[in-house]
Amino acid sequence: MLKGKIPPAVITRLSIYYRVILESRKKFLSSDEISKLTDFTSAQVRKDLTYFGQFGIPGKGYNTDLLKASILNILGLDRRWNVALVGVGNLGSALLSYKGFSRQGFKISCAFDADPSKVGTKVNSVLIRDIKELARAVRANNIHIAILAVPKDVAQNVTDTLASAGIKAILNFAPVRPKPDKSVTVLNIDLSIELERLAYFLARKS
Amino acid sequence: MLKGKIPPAVITRLSIYYRVILESRKKFLSSDEISKLTDFTSAQVRKDLTYFGQFGIPGKGYNTDLLKASILNILGLDRRWNVALVGVGNLGSALLSYKGFSRQGFKISCAFDADPSKVGTKVNSVLIRDIKELARAVRANNIHIAILAVPKDVAQNVTDTLASAGIKAILNFAPVRPKPDKSVTVLNIDLSIELERLAYFLARKS
DNA sequence: TAGATTGTTAATCGATTAACAATC
DNA sequence: TAGATTGTTAATCGATTAACAATC
């Protein structure tokens, strides 16, 4: 089913295909129709899908029920993932209340902070624990993914703690790129860098 | 100074180089030292920089004061950019209070929402205006960049409004990819898609 | 069958890496 | 000068696109 190396961008596109298929509510979609809905080329749609199998019917297109189920399975979204939030500041609190996550099998079930005045309180009905409890709570609650929203000077430290607690996937919002143990996947979302990219585009234009 | 087409990833790396140079506090850094600080190769560091000019001294390395000033200039960060936030929900409020932005010449000076109960209140001392005022306020306040944190079903609409108000750069957090007028640059930050990428990595590992 | 669209191979395009002459 | 490191060219690697035979 799985052929050779898969370009990382393919995975992002699969998520996008899934969304537009879901919204279209049609029984069949051709690669050309998916292309129009996403602005990727139809060749790319077909190529991306064939990395994982043959889901289409020549002359007809793709059965969207099959395709939806297949993409969910490929992305590992046919199960629940427990998520911990580390760092309950402004951004962390917003992420804790963010509705978009729960939609696709993600559940933020634990939150941690170092500030004693926050520990013991609840945000969006999630109890905030002391960060010292992290390793124990990660194991006890079967946490798979950590969202890191801590100040930049402690990001590396917390990353190491998460790794030694057995976490294999981290979504990092701190404006540093922690160097993880090689068994750990870190995705960095750096808000300032994105704004800087926009500034670059603007500066070039004018 | 500017040679041919520049791969988009170069711009992101420039932001990262800037940060590590700033933190190192050294007078000179070689491409090899920058490589060690960032985990990019030294060849890539040199190549990225020569897209924009010659900043180094053979046998010696890069004068960090010159390099910092040059990168700021390349990225267009040697000036101030006015930013508007559209959509003051959980995420929007957090972005409005986010300290990281102001550091690099970005200032969120306007915020908009459609909810009458929010209009007229302040978050982080920024007045929340009615979204109907958008076009006028964007012009009056010389806004360059919009951060979009609205529900997905209005994202396209607001994007169009922003475009017709003259905005050329949008950082979009809504979980759809608005199709912008071609004069407008949109960068999409999609939190659910990032979590889905992590789920994919985890599913492959186990 | 005729028409449409897939799956896949080959061609193209673009970005990264290696190597080294030029230079401080 | 000898040693170090840049800037740049050429080689490699990887991802996207085009084209079309296979197939429903």
JSON list of N, CA and C in Angstrom, two decimals, chain A residues 9 29 102 111 133 136 144 169 179 181 191:
[
{"chain": "A", "resi": 9, "resn": "ALA", "atom": "N", "xyz": [4.84, 17.46, 2.11]},
{"chain": "A", "resi": 9, "resn": "ALA", "atom": "CA", "xyz": [3.73, 18.34, 1.70]},
{"chain": "A", "resi": 9, "resn": "ALA", "atom": "C", "xyz": [2.49, 17.54, 1.32]},
{"chain": "A", "resi": 29, "resn": "LEU", "atom": "N", "xyz": [-16.24, 12.41, -6.89]},
{"chain": "A", "resi": 29, "resn": "LEU", "atom": "CA", "xyz": [-15.50, 13.59, -7.31]},
{"chain": "A", "resi": 29, "resn": "LEU", "atom": "C", "xyz": [-14.32, 13.14, -8.18]},
{"chain": "A", "resi": 102, "resn": "SER", "atom": "N", "xyz": [-11.21, 19.47, 18.71]},
{"chain": "A", "resi": 102, "resn": "SER", "atom": "CA", "xyz": [-12.02, 18.32, 19.12]},
{"chain": "A", "resi": 102, "resn": "SER", "atom": "C", "xyz": [-12.69, 17.65, 17.92]},
{"chain": "A", "resi": 111, "resn": "ALA", "atom": "N", "xyz": [-3.58, 19.97, 31.25]},
{"chain": "A", "resi": 111, "resn": "ALA", "atom": "CA", "xyz": [-2.85, 21.22, 31.04]},
{"chain": "A", "resi": 111, "resn": "ALA", "atom": "C", "xyz": [-1.88, 21.42, 32.19]},
{"chain": "A", "resi": 133, "resn": "GLU", "atom": "N", "xyz": [4.31, 17.79, 37.80]},
{"chain": "A", "resi": 133, "resn": "GLU", "atom": "CA", "xyz": [3.53, 16.55, 37.70]},
{"chain": "A", "resi": 133, "resn": "GLU", "atom": "C", "xyz": [3.56, 15.98, 36.28]},
{"chain": "A", "resi": 136, "resn": "ARG", "atom": "N", "xyz": [4.47, 12.20, 35.36]},
{"chain": "A", "resi": 136, "resn": "ARG", "atom": "CA", "xyz": [3.52, 11.26, 35.94]},
{"chain": "A", "resi": 136, "resn": "ARG", "atom": "C", "xyz": [2.15, 11.33, 35.22]},
{"chain": "A", "resi": 144, "resn": "HIS", "atom": "N", "xyz": [-0.55, 11.44, 24.07]},
{"chain": "A", "resi": 144, "resn": "HIS", "atom": "CA", "xyz": [0.24, 11.15, 22.87]},
{"chain": "A", "resi": 144, "resn": "HIS", "atom": "C", "xyz": [0.96, 12.37, 22.32]},
{"chain": "A", "resi": 169, "resn": "ALA", "atom": "N", "xyz": [5.37, 13.38, 19.94]},
{"chain": "A", "resi": 169, "resn": "ALA", "atom": "CA", "xyz": [4.92, 14.40, 19.00]},
{"chain": "A", "resi": 169, "resn": "ALA", "atom": "C", "xyz": [4.63, 15.70, 19.74]},
{"chain": "A", "resi": 179, "resn": "LYS", "atom": "N", "xyz": [15.67, 21.44, 20.09]},
{"chain": "A", "resi": 179, "resn": "LYS", "atom": "CA", "xyz": [16.32, 20.30, 19.44]},
{"chain": "A", "resi": 179, "resn": "LYS", "atom": "C", "xyz": [15.87, 19.04, 20.13]},
{"chain": "A", "resi": 181, "resn": "ASP", "atom": "N", "xyz": [15.11, 14.99, 20.92]},
{"chain": "A", "resi": 181, "resn": "ASP", "atom": "CA", "xyz": [15.55, 13.62, 20.78]},
{"chain": "A", "resi": 181, "resn": "ASP", "atom": "C", "xyz": [15.05, 13.12, 19.41]},
{"chain": "A", "resi": 191, "resn": "LEU", "atom": "N", "xyz": [4.70, 32.40, 15.15]},
{"chain": "A", "resi": 191, "resn": "LEU", "atom": "CA", "xyz": [3.84, 33.49, 14.70]},
{"chain": "A", "resi": 191, "resn": "LEU", "atom": "C", "xyz": [4.64, 34.68, 14.21]}
]
